[in-house]
Amino acid sequence: DIIGAIRSALTDGPLKGKQILVTSGPTHEPIDPVRYIANRSSGAQGTAIAVALRDLGADVIFVTGPADIPPPTGVHVIKVETAREMKNAVDTALPVDAAVFAAAVADWRMAQETHSKIKKKNGALPELKFAENPDILAGVAQLKKNRPKLVVGFAAETDNVIENATLKLGRKGCDWIVANDVSPDTGIMGGSENAVTLISNGNADVWPRMGKSEVAQKLAARIAQELTAS
Amino acid sequence: DIIGAIRSALTDGPLKGKQILVTSGPTHEPIDPVRYIANRSSGAQGTAIAVALRDLGADVIFVTGPADIPPPTGVHVIKVETAREMKNAVDTALPVDAAVFAAAVADWRMAQETHSKIKKKNGALPELKFAENPDILAGVAQLKKNRPKLVVGFAAETDNVIENATLKLGRKGCDWIVANDVSPDTGIMGGSENAVTLISNGNADVWPRMGKSEVAQKLAARIAQELTAS
């Protein structure tokens, strides 16, 4: 990996001089000091994308939640825990040429943070009230000023994958959505392979199942093509 | 660590021939295929206790949730994810001479498991309904048949640590409670040190802050004393 970082620093890849933001991993939303809500995300796909972009010469800003695997070398790493921290890190990183939102961000957080451990009261279970987290992808995709030239979202779906991902593309206002089926029986969540469909305006490009590194390299090549097209 | 396993297999420690169950790590309770509720627990203290008991010659059955650190060698490892899986593993491991419940078990799970990703409906946030998880510690401590000679619980508290832990000892029916203060400002959660109070019937023994390995060795020595006293 160090070799890759040195190679990209020395060679003139197609993404030389381009700043690309990549978010990765899950977010953790505290319930109280000892409990939290999390998304299942090992960070493997986001990390592989950061590596692939780095190897094409990009300056990568890597904003990562608490992932299972260490962040790559040769990129600028910003570690966060919650969705709100991730949004702050993303806002601070702008402007960039492209942004790839591979993190599995929690949609909700607790409406009120609790600094003491929640106890049962008279044997009754607690009621958890949720608030909506900021929509980081939509926020960047719909910027009037400083919008990256290319904004790529991810959609982890279990049902009607292409339909749900296409709706998400329109709703968020991003340019591409990388859609994948994370149903438990696919083994993709936490595994080393991925089967994705790249959705752009009116187009659904179904990629065969392949390693997460290969998905990352294919996506990085497409990003390089897009950013260097005149 | 392999050296330790070999040493314990070759030497006659004070716990030679004793079967001791140790639970460790957090549990993860699924909300839907992509989200879960978790406890903050690195598994560091439970793993250190398993190692210390092994090094005194015990046969250790190590039931662990998804921890940040790998389980030790030289113990019988059973990996689980949810509280209900942990309870099944514990029940299956009985009878044992002693049981140390160091895992941070979720008190609640979702009332209904959802096999599709939960979506917002008309912009409204979901309501999560909880059910109570089985109380693994109380279940074993209150067994009429096959109760281990020594049942040790843990209490992770943020307020009134000794008072809450003493109440827990009575409520659960266990012999000892290892109480610690996990308030965020102590740095104990996820750190390498611990400051515990060992609570037994009518007694609160405050230990100075020390490494988690030292806490484990001190606790293992006390367990050996208890199990070998005639």
Short mmCIF file of C-alpha atoms in Angstrom, two decimals:
data_model
loop_
_atom_site.label_atom_id
_atom_site.label_comp_id
_atom_site.label_asym_id
_atom_site.label_seq_id
_atom_site.Cartn_x
_atom_site.Cartn_y
_atom_site.Cartn_z
CA ASP A 1 0.00 0.00 0.00
CA ILE A 2 2.94 2.31 0.76
CA ILE A 3 4.30 1.35 -2.66
CA GLY A 4 0.99 2.43 -4.20
CA ALA A 5 1.13 5.76 -2.39
CA ILE A 6 4.69 6.41 -3.57
CA ARG A 7 3.84 5.33 -7.11
CA SER A 8 0.88 7.69 -7.29
CA ALA A 9 2.99 10.57 -5.94
CA LEU A 10 5.64 9.94 -8.59
CA THR A 11 3.52 9.19 -11.63
CA ASP A 12 1.24 11.41 -13.64
CA GLY A 13 -2.04 9.53 -13.38
CA PRO A 14 -5.13 10.84 -15.18
CA LEU A 15 -6.41 12.30 -11.89
CA LYS A 16 -3.20 14.24 -11.11
CA GLY A 17 -4.13 17.55 -9.52
CA LYS A 18 -7.77 16.57 -8.91
CA GLN A 19 -9.15 16.79 -5.39
CA ILE A 20 -11.60 13.99 -4.65
CA LEU A 21 -13.57 13.52 -1.45
CA VAL A 22 -14.51 9.97 -0.40
CA THR A 23 -16.70 9.15 2.60
CA SER A 24 -16.54 5.61 3.99
CA GLY A 25 -17.56 3.31 6.82
CA PRO A 26 -20.58 3.50 9.13
CA THR A 27 -21.61 6.23 11.52
CA HIS A 28 -22.35 5.55 15.19
CA GLU A 29 -25.19 7.51 16.80
CA PRO A 30 -25.02 7.53 20.61
CA ILE A 31 -28.12 6.47 22.55
CA ASP A 32 -26.40 7.01 25.92
CA PRO A 33 -22.80 6.65 27.13
CA VAL A 34 -22.82 2.87 26.67
CA ARG A 35 -25.14 2.26 23.70
CA TYR A 36 -25.33 3.38 20.08
CA ILE A 37 -27.10 2.73 16.79
CA ALA A 38 -24.85 1.66 13.93
CA ASN A 39 -24.98 0.78 10.29
CA ARG A 40 -23.41 -2.40 9.04
CA SER A 41 -20.47 -1.21 6.98
CA SER A 42 -16.95 -2.60 7.14
CA GLY A 43 -15.59 0.36 5.15
CA ALA A 44 -14.06 -2.08 2.66
CA GLN A 45 -15.69 -0.63 -0.48
CA GLY A 46 -15.03 3.01 0.44
CA THR A 47 -11.41 2.26 1.34
CA ALA A 48 -10.88 0.42 -1.96
CA ILE A 49 -12.30 3.42 -3.85
CA ALA A 50 -9.95 5.82 -2.05
CA VAL A 51 -6.99 3.57 -2.95
CA ALA A 52 -8.05 3.31 -6.61
CA LEU A 53 -8.46 7.10 -6.94
CA ARG A 54 -5.13 7.68 -5.19
CA ASP A 55 -3.45 5.24 -7.59
CA LEU A 56 -4.77 7.30 -10.55
CA GLY A 57 -3.04 10.35 -9.07
CA ALA A 58 -5.91 12.08 -7.25
CA ASP A 59 -5.52 14.01 -3.98
CA VAL A 60 -7.99 12.07 -1.87
CA ILE A 61 -9.70 13.44 1.24
CA PHE A 62 -10.97 10.37 3.08
CA VAL A 63 -13.70 11.02 5.68
CA THR A 64 -14.32 7.79 7.57
CA GLY A 65 -16.61 6.62 10.34
CA PRO A 66 -15.53 3.86 12.77
CA ALA A 67 -14.69 1.16 10.18
CA ASP A 68 -13.38 -2.37 10.70
CA ILE A 69 -10.32 -1.85 8.52
CA PRO A 70 -7.61 0.82 8.76
CA PRO A 71 -7.69 3.81 6.37
CA PRO A 72 -5.28 3.70 3.41
CA THR A 73 -1.94 5.49 3.33
CA GLY A 74 -1.29 8.33 0.92
CA VAL A 75 -4.66 9.99 1.47
CA HIS A 76 -5.77 12.74 3.85
CA VAL A 77 -7.72 10.93 6.58
CA ILE A 78 -10.43 12.58 8.71
CA LYS A 79 -12.00 10.31 11.35
CA VAL A 80 -15.54 10.98 12.55
CA GLU A 81 -18.15 9.10 14.56
CA THR A 82 -21.61 10.59 13.96
CA ALA A 83 -23.46 11.76 10.83
CA ARG A 84 -23.27 15.35 12.02
CA GLU A 85 -19.50 15.11 12.46
CA MET A 86 -19.27 13.61 8.96
CA LYS A 87 -21.29 16.47 7.50
CA ASN A 88 -18.99 19.02 9.15
CA ALA A 89 -15.90 17.25 7.79
CA VAL A 90 -17.41 17.13 4.28
CA ASP A 91 -18.40 20.81 4.33
CA THR A 92 -14.90 21.73 5.46
CA ALA A 93 -13.31 19.69 2.64
CA LEU A 94 -15.13 21.61 -0.14
CA PRO A 95 -14.46 22.69 -2.83
CA VAL A 96 -13.39 19.44 -4.55
CA ASP A 97 -13.55 18.21 -8.15
CA ALA A 98 -15.57 15.10 -7.32
CA ALA A 99 -17.19 13.55 -4.24
CA VAL A 100 -17.95 9.88 -3.69
CA PHE A 101 -20.30 9.18 -0.78
CA ALA A 102 -19.66 5.52 0.04
CA ALA A 103 -20.30 5.83 3.81
CA ALA A 104 -23.37 4.16 5.30
CA VAL A 105 -24.67 7.18 7.19
CA ALA A 106 -27.34 6.72 9.84
CA ASP A 107 -30.62 8.34 8.76
CA TRP A 108 -31.61 9.03 12.35
CA ARG A 109 -30.04 9.94 15.64
CA MET A 110 -31.54 10.22 19.11
CA ALA A 111 -33.70 13.33 19.44
CA GLN A 112 -31.98 14.09 22.74
CA GLU A 113 -28.53 13.04 23.78
CA THR A 114 -28.43 11.33 27.14
CA HIS A 115 -25.29 11.63 29.21
CA SER A 116 -26.33 9.08 31.83
CA LYS A 117 -26.96 5.40 31.23
CA ILE A 118 -30.67 4.88 30.52
CA LYS A 119 -32.29 2.67 33.16
CA LYS A 120 -35.58 0.86 33.11
CA LYS A 121 -38.22 2.78 35.02
CA ASN A 122 -40.69 0.64 37.00
CA GLY A 123 -39.83 -2.26 34.72
CA ALA A 124 -40.89 -0.34 31.60
CA LEU A 125 -38.77 -0.28 28.47
CA PRO A 126 -37.50 3.11 27.34
CA GLU A 127 -39.06 4.86 24.40
CA LEU A 128 -36.46 6.12 21.99
CA LYS A 129 -37.35 9.26 20.08
CA PHE A 130 -35.47 9.89 16.90
CA ALA A 131 -34.55 12.97 14.92
CA GLU A 132 -33.52 13.00 11.30
CA ASN A 133 -29.82 13.33 10.49
CA PRO A 134 -28.63 15.85 7.90
CA ASP A 135 -28.67 14.44 4.34
CA ILE A 136 -24.99 14.82 3.46
CA LEU A 137 -25.29 13.57 -0.15
CA ALA A 138 -28.27 15.76 -1.05
CA GLY A 139 -26.68 18.73 0.67
CA VAL A 140 -23.60 18.57 -1.55
CA ALA A 141 -25.45 17.52 -4.73
CA GLN A 142 -27.80 20.49 -4.46
CA LEU A 143 -25.18 23.15 -3.68
CA LYS A 144 -25.59 26.32 -5.75
CA LYS A 145 -21.97 27.30 -5.15
CA ASN A 146 -18.95 25.01 -4.90
CA ARG A 147 -20.82 21.95 -6.17
CA PRO A 148 -18.30 19.29 -7.23
CA LYS A 149 -18.38 18.57 -10.96
CA LEU A 150 -19.28 14.95 -10.19
CA VAL A 151 -21.30 13.79 -7.18
CA VAL A 152 -21.59 10.02 -6.68
CA GLY A 153 -23.92 8.45 -4.14
CA PHE A 154 -24.35 4.88 -2.98
CA ALA A 155 -27.58 3.02 -2.41
CA ALA A 156 -27.65 -0.08 -0.22
CA GLU A 157 -30.96 -1.72 -0.93
CA THR A 158 -32.63 -5.01 -0.13
CA ASP A 159 -35.66 -4.78 -2.46
CA ASN A 160 -36.28 -3.38 -5.97
CA VAL A 161 -32.67 -2.29 -6.08
CA ILE A 162 -32.60 -0.45 -9.44
CA GLU A 163 -35.99 1.17 -8.94
CA ASN A 164 -35.16 2.42 -5.43
CA ALA A 165 -31.69 3.60 -6.50
CA THR A 166 -33.08 5.49 -9.52
CA LEU A 167 -35.61 7.23 -7.28
CA LYS A 168 -32.76 8.10 -4.92
CA LEU A 169 -30.73 9.62 -7.78
CA GLY A 170 -33.58 11.99 -8.61
CA ARG A 171 -34.43 12.80 -5.01
CA LYS A 172 -30.85 13.58 -4.01
CA GLY A 173 -29.84 15.40 -7.18
CA CYS A 174 -26.54 13.54 -7.55
CA ASP A 175 -25.00 12.52 -10.89
CA TRP A 176 -24.45 8.82 -10.33
CA ILE A 177 -25.67 6.23 -7.87
CA VAL A 178 -23.75 3.03 -7.22
CA ALA A 179 -26.54 0.63 -6.25
CA ASN A 180 -25.98 -2.66 -4.51
CA ASP A 181 -28.12 -5.40 -3.11
CA VAL A 182 -27.23 -5.92 0.55
CA SER A 183 -29.78 -8.64 1.28
CA PRO A 184 -28.24 -10.97 3.88
CA ASP A 185 -28.21 -13.94 1.45
CA THR A 186 -25.92 -12.12 -1.02
CA GLY A 187 -23.01 -12.18 1.47
CA ILE A 188 -21.94 -8.74 0.16
CA MET A 189 -22.22 -6.95 3.50
CA GLY A 190 -18.90 -7.63 5.22
CA GLY A 191 -17.69 -9.77 2.32
CA SER A 192 -14.92 -9.17 -0.23
CA GLU A 193 -17.11 -9.03 -3.35
CA ASN A 194 -19.75 -6.65 -4.60
CA ALA A 195 -22.34 -6.71 -7.38
CA VAL A 196 -23.29 -3.17 -8.32
CA THR A 197 -25.32 -1.27 -10.86
CA LEU A 198 -24.05 2.16 -11.86
CA ILE A 199 -27.05 4.42 -12.34
CA SER A 200 -26.67 7.73 -14.14
CA ASN A 201 -29.26 9.91 -15.79
CA GLY A 202 -31.57 7.43 -17.56
CA ASN A 203 -28.97 4.66 -17.59
CA ALA A 204 -28.50 1.50 -15.50
CA ASP A 205 -25.18 -0.22 -16.12
CA VAL A 206 -25.19 -3.64 -14.44
CA TRP A 207 -21.68 -4.77 -13.52
CA PRO A 208 -20.98 -8.46 -12.95
CA ARG A 209 -20.13 -9.60 -9.42
CA MET A 210 -16.43 -8.92 -8.76
CA GLY A 211 -14.00 -8.10 -5.95
CA LYS A 212 -14.51 -4.79 -4.12
CA SER A 213 -11.06 -3.68 -5.39
CA GLU A 214 -12.13 -4.33 -8.99
CA VAL A 215 -15.38 -2.40 -8.44
CA ALA A 216 -13.27 0.44 -7.05
CA GLN A 217 -10.84 0.42 -9.99
CA LYS A 218 -13.67 0.35 -12.54
CA LEU A 219 -15.42 3.22 -10.77
CA ALA A 220 -12.19 5.24 -10.48
CA ALA A 221 -11.56 4.80 -14.21
CA ARG A 222 -15.08 6.05 -14.98
CA ILE A 223 -14.55 9.04 -12.69
CA ALA A 224 -11.23 9.84 -14.42
CA GLN A 225 -12.99 9.67 -17.80
CA GLU A 226 -15.72 12.02 -16.59
CA LEU A 227 -13.41 14.57 -14.97
CA THR A 228 -10.97 14.71 -17.89
CA ALA A 229 -13.60 14.87 -20.66
CA SER A 230 -13.58 18.39 -22.05
CA ASP B 1 0.04 -15.57 23.99
CA ILE B 2 0.76 -19.01 22.46
CA ILE B 3 3.53 -19.30 25.04
CA GLY B 4 0.98 -18.57 27.76
CA ALA B 5 -1.36 -21.26 26.41
CA ILE B 6 1.43 -23.82 26.32
CA ARG B 7 2.63 -22.84 29.79
CA SER B 8 -0.83 -23.24 31.26
CA ALA B 9 -1.25 -26.63 29.58
CA LEU B 10 2.05 -27.81 31.06
CA THR B 11 1.88 -26.35 34.55
CA ASP B 12 -0.35 -27.17 37.48
CA GLY B 13 -1.95 -23.79 38.19
CA PRO B 14 -4.37 -23.42 41.10
CA LEU B 15 -7.31 -23.60 38.66
CA LYS B 16 -6.18 -26.86 37.01
CA GLY B 17 -9.23 -28.98 36.25
CA LYS B 18 -11.70 -26.11 36.84
CA GLN B 19 -14.13 -25.17 34.07
CA ILE B 20 -14.75 -21.44 33.95
CA LEU B 21 -17.13 -19.64 31.62
CA VAL B 22 -16.30 -16.06 30.58
CA THR B 23 -18.59 -13.88 28.46
CA SER B 24 -17.05 -10.87 26.72
CA GLY B 25 -17.60 -8.11 24.18
CA PRO B 26 -20.81 -6.38 23.11
CA THR B 27 -23.91 -7.85 21.56
CA HIS B 28 -25.41 -6.50 18.35
CA GLU B 29 -29.19 -6.43 18.06
CA PRO B 30 -30.42 -6.12 14.45
CA ILE B 31 -32.90 -3.35 13.62
CA ASP B 32 -33.09 -4.34 9.96
CA PRO B 33 -30.56 -5.87 7.52
CA VAL B 34 -28.38 -2.72 7.54
CA ARG B 35 -28.77 -1.31 11.05
CA TYR B 36 -28.25 -2.54 14.60
CA ILE B 37 -28.07 -1.39 18.20
CA ALA B 38 -24.77 -2.02 19.95
CA ASN B 39 -23.09 -1.60 23.29
CA ARG B 40 -19.72 0.07 23.56
CA SER B 41 -17.39 -2.74 24.57
CA SER B 42 -14.04 -3.48 23.02
CA GLY B 43 -13.89 -6.89 24.71
CA ALA B 44 -10.53 -5.93 26.23
CA GLN B 45 -11.44 -6.59 29.89
CA GLY B 46 -13.24 -9.89 29.18
CA THR B 47 -10.38 -11.12 27.00
CA ALA B 48 -7.82 -10.22 29.69
CA ILE B 49 -9.86 -12.16 32.28
CA ALA B 50 -9.99 -15.25 30.04
CA VAL B 51 -6.20 -15.05 29.59
CA ALA B 52 -5.57 -14.64 33.33
CA LEU B 53 -7.82 -17.62 34.21
CA ARG B 54 -6.19 -19.73 31.48
CA ASP B 55 -2.75 -18.86 32.85
CA LEU B 56 -3.82 -20.16 36.28
CA GLY B 57 -4.66 -23.49 34.64
CA ALA B 58 -8.45 -23.19 34.15
CA ASP B 59 -10.34 -24.67 31.19
CA VAL B 60 -11.93 -21.49 29.87
CA ILE B 61 -15.08 -21.39 27.75
CA PHE B 62 -15.05 -17.94 26.13
CA VAL B 63 -18.40 -16.74 24.75
CA THR B 64 -17.80 -13.52 22.85
CA GLY B 65 -19.91 -11.01 20.93
CA PRO B 66 -18.43 -9.02 18.00
CA ALA B 67 -15.41 -7.51 19.82
CA ASP B 68 -12.69 -5.22 18.47
CA ILE B 69 -9.87 -7.54 19.48
CA PRO B 70 -9.33 -11.22 18.60
CA PRO B 71 -10.14 -13.90 21.19
CA PRO B 72 -7.20 -15.43 23.08
CA THR B 73 -5.59 -18.74 22.18
CA GLY B 74 -5.79 -21.71 24.51
CA VAL B 75 -9.46 -21.21 25.37
CA HIS B 76 -12.62 -22.67 23.86
CA VAL B 77 -14.11 -19.80 21.79
CA ILE B 78 -17.81 -19.50 20.96
CA LYS B 79 -18.72 -16.47 18.80
CA VAL B 80 -22.20 -14.98 19.00
CA GLU B 81 -23.90 -11.79 17.84
CA THR B 82 -27.13 -11.22 19.79
CA ALA B 83 -28.07 -11.54 23.47
CA ARG B 84 -30.28 -14.51 22.69
CA GLU B 85 -27.42 -16.30 20.94
CA MET B 86 -25.21 -15.54 23.95
CA LYS B 87 -27.78 -17.00 26.33
CA ASN B 88 -27.98 -20.19 24.25
CA ALA B 89 -24.18 -20.52 24.24
CA VAL B 90 -24.03 -19.97 28.02
CA ASP B 91 -26.80 -22.52 28.72
CA THR B 92 -25.02 -25.05 26.54
CA ALA B 93 -21.70 -24.49 28.38
CA LEU B 94 -23.12 -25.41 31.82
CA PRO B 95 -22.25 -26.97 34.21
CA VAL B 96 -19.08 -25.02 35.08
CA ASP B 97 -17.27 -24.28 38.35
CA ALA B 98 -17.44 -20.50 37.94
CA ALA B 99 -18.91 -18.02 35.48
CA VAL B 100 -17.71 -14.46 34.82
CA PHE B 101 -20.16 -12.30 32.87
CA ALA B 102 -18.00 -9.51 31.48
CA ALA B 103 -19.98 -9.03 28.24
CA ALA B 104 -21.95 -5.82 27.73
CA VAL B 105 -25.25 -7.45 26.79
CA ALA B 106 -27.96 -5.32 25.19
CA ASP B 107 -30.95 -5.03 27.53
CA TRP B 108 -33.36 -4.68 24.62
CA ARG B 109 -33.81 -5.94 21.11
CA MET B 110 -36.32 -4.98 18.43
CA ALA B 111 -39.77 -6.38 19.23
CA GLN B 112 -40.04 -7.60 15.64
CA GLU B 113 -37.19 -8.49 13.33
CA THR B 114 -37.42 -6.71 9.99
CA HIS B 115 -35.93 -8.46 6.98
CA SER B 116 -36.23 -5.47 4.62
CA LYS B 117 -34.53 -2.13 5.03
CA ILE B 118 -36.80 0.24 6.95
CA LYS B 119 -37.80 3.25 4.81
CA LYS B 120 -39.32 6.53 5.83
CA LYS B 121 -43.05 6.56 5.20
CA ASN B 122 -44.47 9.91 4.00
CA GLY B 123 -41.46 11.60 5.53
CA ALA B 124 -42.19 10.22 8.99
CA LEU B 125 -39.51 8.68 11.14
CA PRO B 126 -39.95 5.04 12.10
CA GLU B 127 -41.04 4.08 15.59
CA LEU B 128 -38.89 1.38 17.04
CA LYS B 129 -40.59 -0.98 19.46
CA PHE B 130 -38.36 -2.85 21.84
CA ALA B 131 -38.62 -6.13 23.68
CA GLU B 132 -36.58 -7.10 26.70
CA ASN B 133 -33.66 -9.45 26.20
CA PRO B 134 -33.18 -12.46 28.46
CA ASP B 135 -31.20 -11.64 31.62
CA ILE B 136 -28.27 -14.03 31.20
CA LEU B 137 -26.56 -13.21 34.51
CA ALA B 138 -29.71 -13.51 36.64
CA GLY B 139 -30.70 -16.68 34.79
CA VAL B 140 -27.48 -18.45 35.78
CA ALA B 141 -27.20 -16.89 39.26
CA GLN B 142 -30.70 -18.08 40.16
CA LEU B 143 -30.42 -21.61 38.81
CA LYS B 144 -31.71 -24.27 41.20
CA LYS B 145 -29.68 -26.99 39.48
CA ASN B 146 -26.21 -26.68 37.96
CA ARG B 147 -25.55 -23.24 39.47
CA PRO B 148 -21.80 -22.49 39.27
CA LYS B 149 -20.15 -22.27 42.69
CA LEU B 150 -19.17 -18.68 41.89
CA VAL B 151 -21.17 -16.29 39.67
CA VAL B 152 -19.52 -12.94 38.89
CA GLY B 153 -21.35 -10.10 37.16
CA PHE B 154 -20.15 -6.75 35.84
CA ALA B 155 -21.83 -3.39 36.25
CA ALA B 156 -20.98 -0.54 33.90
CA GLU B 157 -22.37 2.54 35.55
CA THR B 158 -22.14 6.27 35.02
CA ASP B 159 -23.75 7.48 38.27
CA ASN B 160 -23.73 6.29 41.89
CA VAL B 161 -21.51 3.40 40.85
CA ILE B 162 -21.27 1.48 44.15
CA GLU B 163 -24.92 2.01 45.05
CA ASN B 164 -26.20 0.90 41.64
CA ALA B 165 -23.82 -2.08 41.56
CA THR B 166 -24.83 -3.21 45.06
CA LEU B 167 -28.49 -3.06 44.07
CA LYS B 168 -27.62 -5.09 40.96
CA LEU B 169 -25.89 -7.76 43.08
CA GLY B 170 -29.05 -8.27 45.11
CA ARG B 171 -31.41 -8.13 42.15
CA LYS B 172 -29.46 -10.61 40.04
CA GLY B 173 -28.55 -13.01 42.85
CA CYS B 174 -24.88 -13.28 41.84
CA ASP B 175 -21.99 -13.63 44.29
CA TRP B 176 -19.76 -10.76 43.17
CA ILE B 177 -20.16 -7.68 41.02
CA VAL B 178 -17.19 -5.98 39.38
CA ALA B 179 -18.37 -2.37 39.18
CA ASN B 180 -16.78 0.26 37.02
CA ASP B 181 -17.44 3.85 36.14
CA VAL B 182 -17.78 4.16 32.37
CA SER B 183 -18.52 7.90 32.27
CA PRO B 184 -17.01 9.27 29.06
CA ASP B 185 -14.53 11.47 30.98
CA THR B 186 -12.89 8.46 32.67
CA GLY B 187 -11.50 7.20 29.32
CA ILE B 188 -12.07 3.62 30.55
CA MET B 189 -14.45 2.61 27.75
CA GLY B 190 -12.17 1.54 24.93
CA GLY B 191 -9.04 2.38 26.96
CA SER B 192 -6.35 0.14 28.39
CA GLU B 193 -6.99 0.89 32.09
CA ASN B 194 -9.84 0.20 34.46
CA ALA B 195 -10.81 1.36 37.94
CA VAL B 196 -13.10 -1.18 39.56
CA THR B 197 -14.78 -1.93 42.83
CA LEU B 198 -15.32 -5.58 43.70
CA ILE B 199 -18.65 -5.89 45.44
CA SER B 200 -19.52 -9.05 47.36
CA ASN B 201 -22.06 -9.65 50.07
CA GLY B 202 -21.87 -6.51 52.24
CA ASN B 203 -18.38 -5.60 51.04
CA ALA B 204 -17.08 -3.00 48.58
CA ASP B 205 -13.39 -3.44 47.78
CA VAL B 206 -12.15 -0.39 45.85
CA TRP B 207 -9.18 -1.24 43.62
CA PRO B 208 -6.85 1.52 42.42
CA ARG B 209 -6.83 2.37 38.73
CA MET B 210 -4.61 -0.13 36.89
CA GLY B 211 -4.20 -1.84 33.53
CA LYS B 212 -7.02 -4.14 32.37
CA SER B 213 -4.53 -7.06 32.47
CA GLU B 214 -3.72 -6.30 36.12
CA VAL B 215 -7.45 -6.11 36.97
CA ALA B 216 -7.85 -9.49 35.25
CA GLN B 217 -4.94 -11.08 37.15
CA LYS B 218 -6.18 -9.76 40.50
CA LEU B 219 -9.69 -11.03 39.78
CA ALA B 220 -8.41 -14.43 38.58
CA ALA B 221 -6.36 -14.78 41.80
CA ARG B 222 -9.47 -14.01 43.89
CA ILE B 223 -11.47 -16.56 41.90
CA ALA B 224 -8.77 -19.20 42.44
CA GLN B 225 -8.81 -18.45 46.18
CA GLU B 226 -12.61 -18.81 46.29
CA LEU B 227 -12.78 -22.02 44.25
CA THR B 228 -9.97 -23.76 46.11
CA ALA B 229 -11.08 -22.76 49.62
CA SER B 230 -12.47 -25.85 51.30
#
